[in-house]
């Protein structure tokens, strides 16, 4: 009889790493070459890093493509001292892979993701679906739900959105985001930017700044023109950083949350 765990099967190492086996079939490629192909990957969370990465059994990795790193990127991963360069078709990708010192992860190799740090493997797949930026956390939910709440958004004292038909996006460990139809946004106050970000749960976002508002952080508004199927209701709707806007919901003004995005917004150069 097959049994299933009733609690998170997460282990902790003395180095502070969290890890657990994954049942997903994962492949990582560089260009057209498959460098890792594993049905037994391990998810690893480093201390202070909110998103996971994968580690793979050595037998699932093309170790013939790895070389001892010429300039090891020590200090970039928890306790790691062994780094590898990836040599492929005459190209050398420095510090594309590494091993963790934890005994629990002995015999496993991790890889960088180009979408995340600019080097490593550039295409990743879970089963037959391509994924981006980092592995999806199995303990995280992202739900997009249509609502009839009355949402008003003010930025620097100016009303920029007013709607009773938002889509609320609930994402574990982040504040509720309010996605608003463009018809309910004063889009004449916005100017598009060339900034884009990727999210493994939602897709690729376009951004806007508030026009002629020097005290307001840039890229305060975003939208997903082609979101992933799981959050399709947010398609083409506009969302505002709660961290830098004043949002009122059903007459109650929300406190500005402090999140991993707060520092980046505060550090942006006024326009």
PDB file of N, CA, C and O in Angstrom, residues 33-79:
ATOM      1  N   UNK A  33      21.385  21.617 -25.971  1.00  0.00           N
ATOM      2  CA  UNK A  33      22.006  20.470 -25.309  1.00  0.00           C
ATOM      3  C   UNK A  33      21.407  20.283 -23.918  1.00  0.00           C
ATOM      4  O   UNK A  33      21.385  21.210 -23.102  1.00  0.00           O
ATOM      5  N   UNK A  34      20.910  19.079 -23.653  1.00  0.00           N
ATOM      6  CA  UNK A  34      20.388  18.760 -22.325  1.00  0.00           C
ATOM      7  C   UNK A  34      21.557  18.433 -21.407  1.00  0.00           C
ATOM      8  O   UNK A  34      22.298  17.473 -21.643  1.00  0.00           O
ATOM      9  N   UNK A  35      21.709  19.227 -20.354  1.00  0.00           N
ATOM     10  CA  UNK A  35      22.828  19.073 -19.420  1.00  0.00           C
ATOM     11  C   UNK A  35      22.418  18.252 -18.204  1.00  0.00           C
ATOM     12  O   UNK A  35      23.226  17.538 -17.622  1.00  0.00           O
ATOM     13  N   UNK A  36      21.154  18.344 -17.822  1.00  0.00           N
ATOM     14  CA  UNK A  36      20.647  17.559 -16.701  1.00  0.00           C
ATOM     15  C   UNK A  36      19.272  17.032 -17.061  1.00  0.00           C
ATOM     16  O   UNK A  36      18.456  17.733 -17.664  1.00  0.00           O
ATOM     17  N   UNK A  37      19.025  15.774 -16.720  1.00  0.00           N
ATOM     18  CA  UNK A  37      17.744  15.120 -16.978  1.00  0.00           C
ATOM     19  C   UNK A  37      17.477  14.204 -15.793  1.00  0.00           C
ATOM     20  O   UNK A  37      18.108  13.162 -15.645  1.00  0.00           O
ATOM     21  N   UNK A  38      16.557  14.618 -14.917  1.00  0.00           N
ATOM     22  CA  UNK A  38      16.404  13.912 -13.649  1.00  0.00           C
ATOM     23  C   UNK A  38      14.943  13.671 -13.287  1.00  0.00           C
ATOM     24  O   UNK A  38      14.108  14.576 -13.384  1.00  0.00           O
ATOM     25  N   UNK A  39      14.670  12.470 -12.836  1.00  0.00           N
ATOM     26  CA  UNK A  39      13.374  12.140 -12.233  1.00  0.00           C
ATOM     27  C   UNK A  39      13.468  12.084 -10.718  1.00  0.00           C
ATOM     28  O   UNK A  39      12.497  11.696 -10.062  1.00  0.00           O
ATOM     29  N   UNK A  40      14.625  12.482 -10.193  1.00  0.00           N
ATOM     30  CA  UNK A  40      14.828  12.474  -8.733  1.00  0.00           C
ATOM     31  C   UNK A  40      15.503  13.768  -8.267  1.00  0.00           C
ATOM     32  O   UNK A  40      16.497  13.724  -7.532  1.00  0.00           O
ATOM     33  N   UNK A  41      14.975  14.923  -8.661  1.00  0.00           N
ATOM     34  CA  UNK A  41      15.582  16.179  -8.207  1.00  0.00           C
ATOM     35  C   UNK A  41      15.277  16.433  -6.736  1.00  0.00           C
ATOM     36  O   UNK A  41      14.362  15.833  -6.154  1.00  0.00           O
ATOM     37  N   UNK A  42      16.050  17.330  -6.165  1.00  0.00           N
ATOM     38  CA  UNK A  42      15.846  17.752  -4.777  1.00  0.00           C
ATOM     39  C   UNK A  42      15.676  19.266  -4.771  1.00  0.00           C
ATOM     40  O   UNK A  42      16.458  19.982  -5.408  1.00  0.00           O
ATOM     41  N   UNK A  43      14.661  19.745  -4.079  1.00  0.00           N
ATOM     42  CA  UNK A  43      14.488  21.186  -3.896  1.00  0.00           C
ATOM     43  C   UNK A  43      15.301  21.636  -2.689  1.00  0.00           C
ATOM     44  O   UNK A  43      15.283  20.985  -1.637  1.00  0.00           O
ATOM     45  N   UNK A  44      16.010  22.753  -2.842  1.00  0.00           N
ATOM     46  CA  UNK A  44      16.875  23.272  -1.774  1.00  0.00           C
ATOM     47  C   UNK A  44      16.545  24.746  -1.542  1.00  0.00           C
ATOM     48  O   UNK A  44      16.436  25.519  -2.500  1.00  0.00           O
ATOM     49  N   UNK A  45      16.372  25.112  -0.269  1.00  0.00           N
ATOM     50  CA  UNK A  45      16.188  26.513   0.118  1.00  0.00           C
ATOM     51  C   UNK A  45      17.412  26.946   0.923  1.00  0.00           C
ATOM     52  O   UNK A  45      17.756  26.348   1.941  1.00  0.00           O
ATOM     53  N   UNK A  46      18.078  27.995   0.462  1.00  0.00           N
ATOM     54  CA  UNK A  46      19.220  28.532   1.199  1.00  0.00           C
ATOM     55  C   UNK A  46      18.748  29.508   2.264  1.00  0.00           C
ATOM     56  O   UNK A  46      17.699  30.153   2.103  1.00  0.00           O
ATOM     57  N   UNK A  47      19.482  29.667   3.359  1.00  0.00           N
ATOM     58  CA  UNK A  47      19.073  30.589   4.425  1.00  0.00           C
ATOM     59  C   UNK A  47      18.870  32.002   3.898  1.00  0.00           C
ATOM     60  O   UNK A  47      19.721  32.537   3.177  1.00  0.00           O
ATOM     61  N   UNK A  48      17.743  32.598   4.236  1.00  0.00           N
ATOM     62  CA  UNK A  48      17.476  33.974   3.846  1.00  0.00           C
ATOM     63  C   UNK A  48      17.052  34.159   2.406  1.00  0.00           C
ATOM     64  O   UNK A  48      16.814  35.290   1.979  1.00  0.00           O
ATOM     65  N   UNK A  49      16.952  33.082   1.648  1.00  0.00           N
ATOM     66  CA  UNK A  49      16.530  33.163   0.239  1.00  0.00           C
ATOM     67  C   UNK A  49      15.121  32.588   0.144  1.00  0.00           C
ATOM     68  O   UNK A  49      14.911  31.411   0.450  1.00  0.00           O
ATOM     69  N   UNK A  50      14.126  33.378  -0.273  1.00  0.00           N
ATOM     70  CA  UNK A  50      12.741  32.912  -0.212  1.00  0.00           C
ATOM     71  C   UNK A  50      12.344  31.910  -1.281  1.00  0.00           C
ATOM     72  O   UNK A  50      11.293  31.281  -1.174  1.00  0.00           O
ATOM     73  N   UNK A  51      13.159  31.760  -2.331  1.00  0.00           N
ATOM     74  CA  UNK A  51      12.784  30.863  -3.426  1.00  0.00           C
ATOM     75  C   UNK A  51      13.740  29.678  -3.475  1.00  0.00           C
ATOM     76  O   UNK A  51      14.916  29.790  -3.115  1.00  0.00           O
ATOM     77  N   UNK A  52      13.263  28.522  -3.939  1.00  0.00           N
ATOM     78  CA  UNK A  52      14.115  27.336  -3.964  1.00  0.00           C
ATOM     79  C   UNK A  52      14.942  27.247  -5.234  1.00  0.00           C
ATOM     80  O   UNK A  52      14.771  28.024  -6.176  1.00  0.00           O
ATOM     81  N   UNK A  53      15.846  26.279  -5.244  1.00  0.00           N
ATOM     82  CA  UNK A  53      16.568  25.881  -6.448  1.00  0.00           C
ATOM     83  C   UNK A  53      16.606  24.361  -6.456  1.00  0.00           C
ATOM     84  O   UNK A  53      16.149  23.710  -5.518  1.00  0.00           O
ATOM     85  N   UNK A  54      17.127  23.781  -7.519  1.00  0.00           N
ATOM     86  CA  UNK A  54      17.207  22.335  -7.628  1.00  0.00           C
ATOM     87  C   UNK A  54      18.633  21.846  -7.432  1.00  0.00           C
ATOM     88  O   UNK A  54      19.599  22.520  -7.808  1.00  0.00           O
ATOM     89  N   UNK A  55      18.758  20.655  -6.854  1.00  0.00           N
ATOM     90  CA  UNK A  55      20.005  19.899  -6.860  1.00  0.00           C
ATOM     91  C   UNK A  55      19.687  18.531  -7.457  1.00  0.00           C
ATOM     92  O   UNK A  55      18.598  17.991  -7.244  1.00  0.00           O
ATOM     93  N   UNK A  56      20.652  17.965  -8.202  1.00  0.00           N
ATOM     94  CA  UNK A  56      20.393  16.746  -8.967  1.00  0.00           C
ATOM     95  C   UNK A  56      21.421  15.672  -8.653  1.00  0.00           C
ATOM     96  O   UNK A  56      22.614  15.977  -8.483  1.00  0.00           O
ATOM     97  N   UNK A  57      21.008  14.408  -8.602  1.00  0.00           N
ATOM     98  CA  UNK A  57      21.995  13.329  -8.460  1.00  0.00           C
ATOM     99  C   UNK A  57      23.016  13.390  -9.591  1.00  0.00           C
ATOM    100  O   UNK A  57      22.675  13.671 -10.747  1.00  0.00           O
ATOM    101  N   UNK A  58      24.257  13.138  -9.266  1.00  0.00           N
ATOM    102  CA  UNK A  58      25.328  13.244 -10.263  1.00  0.00           C
ATOM    103  C   UNK A  58      25.058  12.376 -11.497  1.00  0.00           C
ATOM    104  O   UNK A  58      25.409  12.752 -12.616  1.00  0.00           O
ATOM    105  N   UNK A  59      24.437  11.219 -11.279  1.00  0.00           N
ATOM    106  CA  UNK A  59      24.217  10.328 -12.412  1.00  0.00           C
ATOM    107  C   UNK A  59      23.209  10.893 -13.415  1.00  0.00           C
ATOM    108  O   UNK A  59      23.090  10.389 -14.542  1.00  0.00           O
ATOM    109  N   UNK A  60      22.491  11.949 -13.028  1.00  0.00           N
ATOM    110  CA  UNK A  60      21.531  12.598 -13.930  1.00  0.00           C
ATOM    111  C   UNK A  60      22.119  13.823 -14.614  1.00  0.00           C
ATOM    112  O   UNK A  60      21.413  14.535 -15.337  1.00  0.00           O
ATOM    113  N   UNK A  61      23.409  14.068 -14.398  1.00  0.00           N
ATOM    114  CA  UNK A  61      24.078  15.273 -14.913  1.00  0.00           C
ATOM    115  C   UNK A  61      25.140  14.880 -15.937  1.00  0.00           C
ATOM    116  O   UNK A  61      25.850  13.880 -15.763  1.00  0.00           O
ATOM    117  N   UNK A  62      25.275  15.673 -16.995  1.00  0.00           N
ATOM    118  CA  UNK A  62      26.352  15.485 -17.980  1.00  0.00           C
ATOM    119  C   UNK A  62      27.653  16.008 -17.385  1.00  0.00           C
ATOM    120  O   UNK A  62      28.125  17.100 -17.707  1.00  0.00           O
ATOM    121  N   UNK A  63      28.255  15.217 -16.507  1.00  0.00           N
ATOM    122  CA  UNK A  63      29.481  15.656 -15.856  1.00  0.00           C
ATOM    123  C   UNK A  63      30.642  15.787 -16.841  1.00  0.00           C
ATOM    124  O   UNK A  63      31.633  16.468 -16.543  1.00  0.00           O
ATOM    125  N   UNK A  64      30.521  15.151 -18.020  1.00  0.00           N
ATOM    126  CA  UNK A  64      31.577  15.287 -19.011  1.00  0.00           C
ATOM    127  C   UNK A  64      31.680  16.707 -19.545  1.00  0.00           C
ATOM    128  O   UNK A  64      32.699  17.078 -20.158  1.00  0.00           O
ATOM    129  N   UNK A  65      30.642  17.521 -19.288  1.00  0.00           N
ATOM    130  CA  UNK A  65      30.649  18.914 -19.740  1.00  0.00           C
ATOM    131  C   UNK A  65      31.143  19.874 -18.662  1.00  0.00           C
ATOM    132  O   UNK A  65      31.277  21.074 -18.919  1.00  0.00           O
ATOM    133  N   UNK A  66      31.415  19.362 -17.457  1.00  0.00           N
ATOM    134  CA  UNK A  66      31.816  20.212 -16.335  1.00  0.00           C
ATOM    135  C   UNK A  66      33.326  20.179 -16.141  1.00  0.00           C
ATOM    136  O   UNK A  66      33.975  19.145 -16.313  1.00  0.00           O
ATOM    137  N   UNK A  67      33.876  21.335 -15.773  1.00  0.00           N
ATOM    138  CA  UNK A  67      35.299  21.477 -15.491  1.00  0.00           C
ATOM    139  C   UNK A  67      35.454  22.172 -14.137  1.00  0.00           C
ATOM    140  O   UNK A  67      34.653  23.048 -13.789  1.00  0.00           O
ATOM    141  N   UNK A  68      36.489  21.839 -13.349  1.00  0.00           N
ATOM    142  CA  UNK A  68      36.725  22.601 -12.119  1.00  0.00           C
ATOM    143  C   UNK A  68      36.813  24.095 -12.426  1.00  0.00           C
ATOM    144  O   UNK A  68      37.461  24.509 -13.392  1.00  0.00           O
ATOM    145  N   UNK A  69      36.114  24.901 -11.647  1.00  0.00           N
ATOM    146  CA  UNK A  69      36.026  26.336 -11.939  1.00  0.00           C
ATOM    147  C   UNK A  69      37.403  27.003 -11.898  1.00  0.00           C
ATOM    148  O   UNK A  69      38.189  26.776 -10.973  1.00  0.00           O
ATOM    149  N   UNK A  70      37.674  27.830 -12.898  1.00  0.00           N
ATOM    150  CA  UNK A  70      38.934  28.581 -12.933  1.00  0.00           C
ATOM    151  C   UNK A  70      38.935  29.680 -11.887  1.00  0.00           C
ATOM    152  O   UNK A  70      39.969  29.982 -11.281  1.00  0.00           O
ATOM    153  N   UNK A  71      37.781  30.299 -11.675  1.00  0.00           N
ATOM    154  CA  UNK A  71      37.636  31.382 -10.696  1.00  0.00           C
ATOM    155  C   UNK A  71      36.416  31.098  -9.837  1.00  0.00           C
ATOM    156  O   UNK A  71      35.345  31.664 -10.060  1.00  0.00           O
ATOM    157  N   UNK A  72      36.545  30.212  -8.844  1.00  0.00           N
ATOM    158  CA  UNK A  72      35.369  29.792  -8.052  1.00  0.00           C
ATOM    159  C   UNK A  72      34.639  30.975  -7.427  1.00  0.00           C
ATOM    160  O   UNK A  72      35.259  31.885  -6.874  1.00  0.00           O
ATOM    161  N   UNK A  73      33.319  30.936  -7.532  1.00  0.00           N
ATOM    162  CA  UNK A  73      32.481  32.026  -6.999  1.00  0.00           C
ATOM    163  C   UNK A  73      32.168  31.778  -5.534  1.00  0.00           C
ATOM    164  O   UNK A  73      31.003  31.681  -5.128  1.00  0.00           O
ATOM    165  N   UNK A  74      33.215  31.671  -4.723  1.00  0.00           N
ATOM    166  CA  UNK A  74      33.020  31.381  -3.302  1.00  0.00           C
ATOM    167  C   UNK A  74      32.194  32.489  -2.647  1.00  0.00           C
ATOM    168  O   UNK A  74      32.298  33.661  -2.993  1.00  0.00           O
ATOM    169  N   UNK A  75      31.356  32.076  -1.717  1.00  0.00           N
ATOM    170  CA  UNK A  75      30.518  33.033  -1.005  1.00  0.00           C
ATOM    171  C   UNK A  75      29.165  33.260  -1.652  1.00  0.00           C
ATOM    172  O   UNK A  75      28.322  33.960  -1.081  1.00  0.00           O
ATOM    173  N   UNK A  76      28.929  32.671  -2.833  1.00  0.00           N
ATOM    174  CA  UNK A  76      27.662  32.908  -3.512  1.00  0.00           C
ATOM    175  C   UNK A  76      26.578  31.910  -3.119  1.00  0.00           C
ATOM    176  O   UNK A  76      25.400  32.176  -3.307  1.00  0.00           O
ATOM    177  N   UNK A  77      26.953  30.760  -2.564  1.00  0.00           N
ATOM    178  CA  UNK A  77      25.982  29.768  -2.124  1.00  0.00           C
ATOM    179  C   UNK A  77      26.422  29.209  -0.781  1.00  0.00           C
ATOM    180  O   UNK A  77      27.615  29.074  -0.514  1.00  0.00           O
ATOM    181  N   UNK A  78      25.476  28.850   0.037  1.00  0.00           N
ATOM    182  CA  UNK A  78      25.716  28.506   1.434  1.00  0.00           C
ATOM    183  C   UNK A  78      26.810  27.453   1.611  1.00  0.00           C
ATOM    184  O   UNK A  78      26.604  26.274   1.305  1.00  0.00           O
ATOM    185  N   UNK A  79      27.961  27.889   2.098  1.00  0.00           N
ATOM    186  CA  UNK A  79      29.031  26.968   2.435  1.00  0.00           C
ATOM    187  C   UNK A  79      29.691  26.280   1.255  1.00  0.00           C
ATOM    188  O   UNK A  79      30.571  25.439   1.449  1.00  0.00           O
TER     189      UNK A  79
END
